[in-house]
mmCIF file of C-alpha atoms and ligand atoms in Angstrom:
data_model
loop_
_atom_site.group_PDB
_atom_site.id
_atom_site.type_symbol
_atom_site.label_atom_id
_atom_site.label_comp_id
_atom_site.label_asym_id
_atom_site.label_seq_id
_atom_site.Cartn_x
_atom_site.Cartn_y
_atom_site.Cartn_z
ATOM 1 C CA MET E 1 -14.752 -10.200 -8.502
ATOM 2 C CA SER E 2 -14.908 -13.723 -9.560
ATOM 3 C CA VAL E 3 -18.175 -15.251 -10.106
ATOM 4 C CA SER E 4 -18.603 -18.969 -10.458
ATOM 5 C CA THR E 5 -21.614 -21.231 -10.294
ATOM 6 C CA LEU E 6 -19.232 -24.223 -9.961
ATOM 7 C CA SER E 7 -18.383 -25.965 -6.634
ATOM 8 C CA ARG E 8 -15.437 -28.138 -7.725
ATOM 9 C CA PHE E 9 -13.465 -27.459 -4.500
ATOM 10 C CA ALA E 10 -16.225 -28.191 -1.846
ATOM 11 C CA ASN E 11 -14.419 -29.422 1.292
ATOM 12 C CA LYS E 12 -10.969 -29.048 -0.378
ATOM 13 C CA VAL E 13 -8.292 -27.645 1.692
ATOM 14 C CA VAL E 14 -6.038 -25.252 -0.315
ATOM 15 C CA ILE E 15 -2.912 -23.147 0.347
ATOM 16 C CA VAL E 16 -2.338 -20.048 -1.979
ATOM 17 C CA THR E 17 0.967 -18.054 -1.633
ATOM 18 C CA GLY E 18 1.169 -14.607 -2.708
ATOM 19 C CA GLY E 19 -2.672 -14.265 -1.941
ATOM 20 C CA ALA E 20 -2.488 -10.585 -0.959
ATOM 21 C CA SER E 21 -2.563 -9.079 -4.371
ATOM 22 C CA GLY E 22 -3.157 -9.494 -8.198
ATOM 23 C CA ILE E 23 -3.318 -12.938 -9.411
ATOM 24 C CA GLY E 24 -2.971 -14.613 -6.044
ATOM 25 C CA GLN E 25 -5.839 -12.480 -4.552
ATOM 26 C CA ALA E 26 -8.084 -13.670 -7.579
ATOM 27 C CA VAL E 27 -7.124 -17.155 -6.986
ATOM 28 C CA VAL E 28 -8.230 -17.137 -3.392
ATOM 29 C CA ARG E 29 -11.514 -15.644 -4.461
ATOM 30 C CA ARG E 30 -11.944 -17.991 -7.097
ATOM 31 C CA PHE E 31 -11.221 -21.149 -4.955
ATOM 32 C CA ALA E 32 -13.249 -19.824 -2.018
ATOM 33 C CA ALA E 33 -16.220 -19.079 -4.542
ATOM 34 C CA GLU E 34 -16.076 -22.842 -5.566
ATOM 35 C CA GLY E 35 -16.124 -24.020 -2.043
ATOM 36 C CA ALA E 36 -12.669 -24.354 -0.942
ATOM 37 C CA ILE E 37 -11.229 -23.829 2.549
ATOM 38 C CA VAL E 38 -8.327 -21.556 1.517
ATOM 39 C CA THR E 39 -5.346 -20.349 3.446
ATOM 40 C CA ALA E 40 -3.983 -17.479 1.743
ATOM 41 C CA THR E 41 -0.251 -16.456 2.735
ATOM 42 C CA ASP E 42 1.971 -13.345 1.673
ATOM 43 C CA VAL E 43 4.317 -10.813 3.224
ATOM 44 C CA ASN E 44 1.650 -8.069 2.692
ATOM 45 C CA GLU E 45 -0.733 -8.250 5.593
ATOM 46 C CA THR E 46 -2.858 -5.315 4.505
ATOM 47 C CA GLY E 47 -3.528 -7.125 1.133
ATOM 48 C CA LEU E 48 -4.426 -10.383 2.952
ATOM 49 C CA ILE E 49 -6.952 -8.528 5.031
ATOM 50 C CA GLU E 50 -8.363 -6.933 1.949
ATOM 51 C CA GLY E 51 -8.629 -10.260 0.258
ATOM 52 C CA ALA E 52 -10.290 -11.845 3.281
ATOM 53 C CA GLU E 53 -12.929 -9.125 3.200
ATOM 54 C CA GLN E 54 -13.644 -9.793 -0.546
ATOM 55 C CA VAL E 55 -14.174 -13.424 0.270
ATOM 56 C CA LYS E 56 -16.708 -12.506 2.922
ATOM 57 C CA ARG E 57 -18.649 -10.707 0.311
ATOM 58 C CA LEU E 58 -18.803 -13.370 -2.059
ATOM 59 C CA ALA E 59 -21.621 -15.928 -2.647
ATOM 60 C CA THR E 60 -19.401 -18.987 -1.969
ATOM 61 C CA ALA E 61 -20.313 -22.682 -2.143
ATOM 62 C CA GLY E 62 -19.349 -23.358 1.516
ATOM 63 C CA GLY E 63 -15.984 -21.886 0.859
ATOM 64 C CA ARG E 64 -14.127 -19.590 3.367
ATOM 65 C CA SER E 65 -10.685 -18.204 3.591
ATOM 66 C CA SER E 66 -8.103 -17.330 6.470
ATOM 67 C CA PHE E 67 -4.653 -15.912 5.972
ATOM 68 C CA VAL E 68 -1.146 -16.119 7.659
ATOM 69 C CA VAL E 69 1.684 -13.625 7.013
ATOM 70 C CA GLY E 70 4.994 -15.131 6.030
ATOM 71 C CA SER E 71 7.752 -15.266 3.413
ATOM 72 C CA VAL E 72 7.857 -18.116 1.017
ATOM 73 C CA ALA E 73 11.720 -17.897 1.204
ATOM 74 C CA ASP E 74 11.817 -18.298 5.131
ATOM 75 C CA GLU E 75 12.145 -22.099 5.460
ATOM 76 C CA ASP E 76 10.812 -22.390 9.125
ATOM 77 C CA SER E 77 7.868 -20.090 8.266
ATOM 78 C CA VAL E 78 6.914 -22.330 5.295
ATOM 79 C CA LYS E 79 7.101 -25.517 7.380
ATOM 80 C CA LYS E 80 4.934 -23.895 10.092
ATOM 81 C CA ILE E 81 2.366 -22.696 7.641
ATOM 82 C CA VAL E 82 1.762 -26.066 5.952
ATOM 83 C CA GLN E 83 1.838 -28.064 9.284
ATOM 84 C CA ASP E 84 -0.608 -25.603 10.911
ATOM 85 C CA VAL E 85 -3.168 -25.875 7.929
ATOM 86 C CA VAL E 86 -3.090 -29.634 8.017
ATOM 87 C CA ASP E 87 -3.387 -29.673 11.839
ATOM 88 C CA ARG E 88 -6.359 -27.393 11.740
ATOM 89 C CA GLU E 89 -8.069 -28.705 8.597
ATOM 90 C CA GLY E 90 -6.852 -32.356 8.813
ATOM 91 C CA ARG E 91 -5.691 -32.474 5.039
ATOM 92 C CA LEU E 92 -4.351 -30.666 2.313
ATOM 93 C CA ASP E 93 -5.714 -30.946 -1.405
ATOM 94 C CA ALA E 94 -3.918 -28.431 -3.466
ATOM 95 C CA LEU E 95 -0.980 -25.967 -3.241
ATOM 96 C CA ILE E 96 -0.980 -22.930 -5.439
ATOM 97 C CA ASN E 97 2.353 -21.254 -5.643
ATOM 98 C CA VAL E 98 1.683 -17.587 -6.761
ATOM 99 C CA ALA E 99 3.975 -15.455 -4.835
ATOM 100 C CA GLY E 100 6.477 -13.603 -7.082
ATOM 101 C CA ILE E 101 8.693 -10.562 -7.470
ATOM 102 C CA ILE E 102 10.152 -9.072 -10.637
ATOM 103 C CA ARG E 103 13.254 -7.032 -11.151
ATOM 104 C CA SER E 104 14.354 -5.417 -14.273
ATOM 105 C CA LYS E 105 17.975 -4.360 -14.617
ATOM 106 C CA SER E 106 20.927 -4.917 -16.973
ATOM 107 C CA ILE E 107 22.871 -7.914 -15.801
ATOM 108 C CA ILE E 108 25.966 -5.771 -15.856
ATOM 109 C CA ASP E 109 24.733 -3.845 -12.931
ATOM 110 C CA THR E 110 23.267 -6.684 -11.039
ATOM 111 C CA SER E 111 24.875 -7.754 -7.892
ATOM 112 C CA LEU E 112 24.775 -11.359 -6.645
ATOM 113 C CA ASP E 113 22.300 -10.507 -3.869
ATOM 114 C CA GLN E 114 20.032 -8.654 -6.556
ATOM 115 C CA PHE E 115 20.254 -11.772 -8.864
ATOM 116 C CA MET E 116 19.111 -13.909 -5.915
ATOM 117 C CA GLU E 117 16.080 -11.921 -5.000
ATOM 118 C CA PRO E 118 13.724 -13.165 -7.694
ATOM 119 C CA ILE E 119 15.472 -16.612 -7.421
ATOM 120 C CA SER E 120 14.681 -16.756 -3.583
ATOM 121 C CA THR E 121 11.153 -15.778 -3.809
ATOM 122 C CA ASN E 122 9.983 -17.226 -7.182
ATOM 123 C CA LEU E 123 12.083 -20.498 -7.378
ATOM 124 C CA ILE E 124 13.142 -21.342 -3.902
ATOM 125 C CA GLY E 125 9.757 -20.400 -2.380
ATOM 126 C CA THR E 126 8.061 -22.675 -4.826
ATOM 127 C CA PHE E 127 10.511 -25.468 -3.751
ATOM 128 C CA LEU E 128 10.119 -25.077 -0.174
ATOM 129 C CA PHE E 129 6.230 -24.954 -0.262
ATOM 130 C CA SER E 130 6.208 -27.976 -2.623
ATOM 131 C CA ARG E 131 8.547 -29.952 -0.456
ATOM 132 C CA GLU E 132 6.523 -29.305 2.724
ATOM 133 C CA ALA E 133 3.127 -29.822 0.895
ATOM 134 C CA LEU E 134 3.898 -33.020 -0.895
ATOM 135 C CA PRO E 135 3.868 -35.524 1.961
ATOM 136 C CA HIS E 136 0.251 -34.343 2.568
ATOM 137 C CA LEU E 137 -0.771 -34.202 -0.968
ATOM 138 C CA LEU E 138 0.446 -37.702 -1.531
ATOM 139 C CA LYS E 139 -2.254 -38.737 1.018
ATOM 140 C CA THR E 140 -5.211 -36.884 -0.761
ATOM 141 C CA LYS E 141 -3.832 -37.461 -4.237
ATOM 142 C CA GLY E 142 -3.764 -33.643 -4.479
ATOM 143 C CA ASN E 143 -2.110 -31.321 -6.704
ATOM 144 C CA ILE E 144 0.226 -28.332 -7.219
ATOM 145 C CA VAL E 145 -0.186 -25.366 -9.668
ATOM 146 C CA ASN E 146 2.961 -23.265 -9.890
ATOM 147 C CA THR E 147 3.326 -19.722 -11.576
ATOM 148 C CA ALA E 148 5.714 -19.527 -14.280
ATOM 149 C CA SER E 149 5.815 -16.712 -16.893
ATOM 150 C CA THR E 150 6.086 -15.927 -20.605
ATOM 151 C CA ALA E 151 9.416 -14.451 -19.515
ATOM 152 C CA ALA E 152 10.607 -18.059 -19.365
ATOM 153 C CA HIS E 153 10.123 -18.903 -22.906
ATOM 154 C CA TYR E 154 10.435 -15.586 -24.798
ATOM 155 C CA GLY E 155 13.479 -13.291 -24.369
ATOM 156 C CA HIS E 156 12.526 -10.512 -21.955
ATOM 157 C CA PRO E 157 15.379 -8.012 -22.050
ATOM 158 C CA PHE E 158 16.790 -6.706 -18.691
ATOM 159 C CA MET E 159 15.096 -9.563 -16.667
ATOM 160 C CA ALA E 160 17.863 -12.228 -16.535
ATOM 161 C CA ALA E 161 17.172 -13.119 -12.982
ATOM 162 C CA TYR E 162 13.381 -13.131 -13.129
ATOM 163 C CA ALA E 163 13.539 -15.080 -16.424
ATOM 164 C CA ALA E 164 15.848 -17.601 -14.688
ATOM 165 C CA SER E 165 13.724 -18.058 -11.826
ATOM 166 C CA LYS E 166 10.740 -18.837 -13.897
ATOM 167 C CA GLY E 167 12.496 -21.130 -16.210
ATOM 168 C CA GLY E 168 13.487 -23.033 -12.997
ATOM 169 C CA VAL E 169 9.920 -23.176 -11.909
ATOM 170 C CA GLU E 170 8.878 -24.596 -15.404
ATOM 171 C CA SER E 171 11.709 -27.304 -15.232
ATOM 172 C CA MET E 172 10.717 -28.162 -11.574
ATOM 173 C CA THR E 173 7.219 -28.384 -12.503
ATOM 174 C CA LYS E 174 7.898 -31.056 -15.144
ATOM 175 C CA ALA E 175 10.412 -32.955 -12.941
ATOM 176 C CA LEU E 176 7.893 -33.189 -10.137
ATOM 177 C CA ALA E 177 5.061 -34.128 -12.489
ATOM 178 C CA TRP E 178 7.084 -37.192 -13.338
ATOM 179 C CA GLU E 179 8.390 -37.968 -9.833
ATOM 180 C CA PHE E 180 4.857 -38.290 -8.547
ATOM 181 C CA LEU E 181 2.915 -39.472 -11.646
ATOM 182 C CA ARG E 182 2.432 -42.946 -10.512
ATOM 183 C CA GLN E 183 1.451 -41.701 -6.996
ATOM 184 C CA GLY E 184 -1.516 -39.823 -8.320
ATOM 185 C CA VAL E 185 -0.147 -36.270 -7.515
ATOM 186 C CA ARG E 186 -0.307 -33.809 -10.475
ATOM 187 C CA VAL E 187 1.925 -30.764 -10.844
ATOM 188 C CA ASN E 188 1.069 -27.981 -13.495
ATOM 189 C CA ALA E 189 2.151 -24.380 -13.954
ATOM 190 C CA VAL E 190 0.350 -21.389 -15.408
ATOM 191 C CA ALA E 191 2.424 -18.980 -17.451
ATOM 192 C CA PRO E 192 0.704 -15.577 -17.394
ATOM 193 C CA GLY E 193 1.814 -12.670 -19.563
ATOM 194 C CA GLY E 194 0.506 -9.090 -19.403
ATOM 195 C CA ILE E 195 -1.907 -9.297 -16.524
ATOM 196 C CA GLU E 196 -2.806 -6.049 -14.855
ATOM 197 C CA THR E 197 -1.372 -6.134 -11.467
ATOM 198 C CA PRO E 198 1.025 -4.108 -9.226
ATOM 199 C CA LEU E 199 3.905 -6.330 -10.303
ATOM 200 C CA SER E 200 3.308 -5.799 -14.089
ATOM 201 C CA THR E 201 2.129 -2.170 -14.274
ATOM 202 C CA ASN E 202 4.792 -0.883 -11.768
ATOM 203 C CA ASN E 203 7.472 -2.609 -13.871
ATOM 204 C CA GLN E 204 6.375 -0.951 -17.101
ATOM 205 C CA GLY E 205 8.226 2.287 -16.066
ATOM 206 C CA ASN E 206 11.616 0.442 -15.700
ATOM 207 C CA LEU E 207 11.332 -0.661 -19.266
ATOM 208 C CA ALA E 208 10.143 2.572 -20.750
ATOM 209 C CA ASP E 209 13.490 3.843 -21.429
ATOM 210 C CA VAL E 210 14.796 0.601 -22.749
ATOM 211 C CA ASP E 211 13.529 -0.645 -25.953
ATOM 212 C CA LEU E 212 9.914 0.369 -26.179
ATOM 213 C CA THR E 213 9.373 -1.285 -29.591
ATOM 214 C CA LEU E 214 10.340 -4.706 -28.262
ATOM 215 C CA PHE E 215 8.541 -4.119 -24.948
ATOM 216 C CA GLN E 216 5.377 -3.268 -26.828
ATOM 217 C CA ARG E 217 5.684 -6.360 -28.998
ATOM 218 C CA LEU E 218 6.277 -8.489 -26.027
ATOM 219 C CA ILE E 219 3.278 -7.193 -23.993
ATOM 220 C CA ARG E 220 0.459 -5.765 -26.227
ATOM 221 C CA PRO E 221 0.592 -2.801 -28.546
ATOM 222 C CA ASP E 222 -2.645 -1.479 -27.155
ATOM 223 C CA TYR E 223 -1.759 -1.967 -23.549
ATOM 224 C CA LEU E 224 -5.060 -4.209 -23.292
ATOM 225 C CA TRP E 225 -3.915 -6.178 -20.109
ATOM 226 C CA GLY E 226 -5.429 -9.306 -19.030
ATOM 227 C CA LYS E 227 -7.435 -9.330 -15.596
ATOM 228 C CA PRO E 228 -6.413 -11.544 -12.658
ATOM 229 C CA ASP E 229 -9.815 -13.167 -12.746
ATOM 230 C CA GLN E 230 -9.026 -14.321 -16.247
ATOM 231 C CA VAL E 231 -6.111 -16.175 -15.020
ATOM 232 C CA ALA E 232 -7.439 -17.481 -11.674
ATOM 233 C CA SER E 233 -9.946 -19.591 -13.622
ATOM 234 C CA ILE E 234 -7.118 -21.394 -15.349
ATOM 235 C CA TYR E 235 -5.537 -22.219 -11.890
ATOM 236 C CA ALA E 236 -8.967 -23.456 -10.966
ATOM 237 C CA LEU E 237 -9.224 -25.687 -13.982
ATOM 238 C CA LEU E 238 -5.806 -27.259 -13.444
ATOM 239 C CA ALA E 239 -6.367 -27.883 -9.605
ATOM 240 C CA SER E 240 -9.808 -29.273 -10.237
ATOM 241 C CA ASP E 241 -10.843 -32.846 -11.547
ATOM 242 C CA ASP E 242 -11.671 -30.997 -14.738
ATOM 243 C CA GLY E 243 -7.712 -30.971 -15.210
ATOM 244 C CA GLY E 244 -7.553 -34.574 -13.800
ATOM 245 C CA PHE E 245 -5.656 -35.825 -17.019
ATOM 246 C CA MET E 246 -3.127 -33.032 -17.009
ATOM 247 C CA THR E 247 0.336 -33.038 -15.379
ATOM 248 C CA GLY E 248 3.668 -31.303 -16.287
ATOM 249 C CA GLU E 249 1.791 -28.786 -18.329
ATOM 250 C CA ILE E 250 2.782 -25.311 -18.573
ATOM 251 C CA VAL E 251 -0.288 -23.343 -19.597
ATOM 252 C CA LYS E 252 0.138 -19.916 -21.188
ATOM 253 C CA VAL E 253 -2.344 -17.274 -20.482
ATOM 254 C CA ASP E 254 -1.381 -14.084 -22.216
ATOM 255 C CA GLY E 255 -4.219 -13.154 -24.492
ATOM 256 C CA GLY E 256 -2.395 -14.598 -27.650
ATOM 257 C CA VAL E 257 0.336 -12.001 -27.650
ATOM 258 C CA HIS E 258 3.119 -14.571 -27.692
ATOM 259 C CA ASN E 259 1.812 -16.795 -30.379
HETATM 260 N N1 NAD O 1 1.159 -9.844 -13.862
HETATM 261 C C1 NAD O 1 1.685 -10.440 -14.904
HETATM 262 O O1 NAD O 1 1.592 -9.944 -16.095
HETATM 263 C C2 NAD O 1 2.499 -11.676 -14.759
HETATM 264 C C3 NAD O 1 3.234 -12.326 -15.685
HETATM 265 C C4 NAD O 1 3.849 -13.481 -15.551
HETATM 266 C C5 NAD O 1 3.984 -14.087 -14.296
HETATM 267 N N2 NAD O 1 3.367 -13.460 -13.330
HETATM 268 C C6 NAD O 1 3.561 -13.954 -11.936
HETATM 269 O O2 NAD O 1 2.286 -14.069 -11.226
HETATM 270 C C7 NAD O 1 2.607 -14.182 -9.944
HETATM 271 C C8 NAD O 1 1.634 -13.237 -9.226
HETATM 272 O O3 NAD O 1 2.114 -11.899 -9.562
HETATM 273 P P1 NAD O 1 1.150 -10.596 -9.717
HETATM 274 O O4 NAD O 1 1.246 -10.156 -11.151
HETATM 275 O O5 NAD O 1 -0.204 -10.955 -9.330
HETATM 276 O O6 NAD O 1 1.875 -9.505 -8.822
HETATM 277 P P2 NAD O 1 1.495 -8.899 -7.479
HETATM 278 O O7 NAD O 1 2.652 -8.013 -7.201
HETATM 279 O O8 NAD O 1 0.085 -8.148 -7.464
HETATM 280 O O9 NAD O 1 1.435 -10.157 -6.475
HETATM 281 C C9 NAD O 1 2.523 -10.796 -5.952
HETATM 282 C C10 NAD O 1 2.439 -11.102 -4.582
HETATM 283 O O10 NAD O 1 3.496 -12.012 -4.112
HETATM 284 C C11 NAD O 1 3.810 -11.420 -2.660
HETATM 285 N N3 NAD O 1 5.194 -11.748 -2.465
HETATM 286 C C12 NAD O 1 6.271 -11.186 -2.844
HETATM 287 N N4 NAD O 1 7.411 -11.748 -2.304
HETATM 288 C C13 NAD O 1 6.835 -12.683 -1.244
HETATM 289 C C14 NAD O 1 7.392 -13.578 -0.337
HETATM 290 N N5 NAD O 1 8.829 -13.559 -0.294
HETATM 291 N N6 NAD O 1 6.550 -14.304 0.299
HETATM 292 C C15 NAD O 1 5.314 -14.210 0.147
HETATM 293 N N7 NAD O 1 4.573 -13.494 -0.638
HETATM 294 C C16 NAD O 1 5.373 -12.629 -1.522
HETATM 295 C C17 NAD O 1 3.578 -9.945 -2.842
HETATM 296 O O11 NAD O 1 3.462 -9.263 -1.471
HETATM 297 C C18 NAD O 1 2.256 -9.868 -3.638
HETATM 298 O O12 NAD O 1 1.235 -9.927 -2.885
HETATM 299 C C19 NAD O 1 4.090 -13.822 -9.778
HETATM 300 O O13 NAD O 1 4.840 -15.252 -9.503
HETATM 301 C C20 NAD O 1 4.490 -13.347 -11.057
HETATM 302 O O14 NAD O 1 5.862 -13.619 -11.337
HETATM 303 C C21 NAD O 1 2.668 -12.311 -13.388
#
């Protein structure tokens, strides 16, 4: 459970995608703990309910959370989620794009539909939410924090689609940072690596018969995974005024394994 004595998001309205599990669930807890009015969204309703219960048990600085089920890749759903939040809360201060999926398979065996799965969720989902949120973020001089991956900058075998989707997220982060620099909207990304969540631990098996030596070098030889709360704190830094002079940054959070 995240514990914070800070209240950097008092009365701030925040949307978190992928809020039902792992890093996204930790981000919801962290922002609510610091006083934010959070709307979590995800395709996994059970995880969203669990996350809302966690927030209720937290000592928050006036923060609260609600949730809505929807896919980040569904354009109509994304439009409705953003508009409903603004209609209900009257403003939007931050968008935290966390929703993501991973697929590991040789490119030779990958169909076009399979290649598009991570692209649709990780890249197009980030595009759709950013596009819908930005008109509202311009009014509040708010900001976006995206989720990239160390897979975007270091060769991760059997993850061509995933790596390409995250490379796209990084490039889009930098492009948007410049596009909105003068209007006071910041756009940054966190690039996690080796965080203990269903996404990473379930994927381990897919790679076990591949090149374990390389895999162990890429992740950690002792399998000492990072915890979601250790990444959530970095999203909070970037989205808060403490990160006010940062934009277009990709902040790697991997325990040093990719240095
Ligand atoms: N765990 C790691 O080591 C690691 C490393 C690098 C990047 N990341 C990235 O961090 C983000 C969070 O991953 P995690 O590790 O917490 O995994 P996770 O599986 O625990 O959480 C991902 C969440 O995204 C949701 N999601 C998937 N498709 C969706 C869709 N179409 N619409 C809405 N929600 C959807 C899932 O239901 C899940 O709740 C992802 O973008 C992932 O690529 C994770």
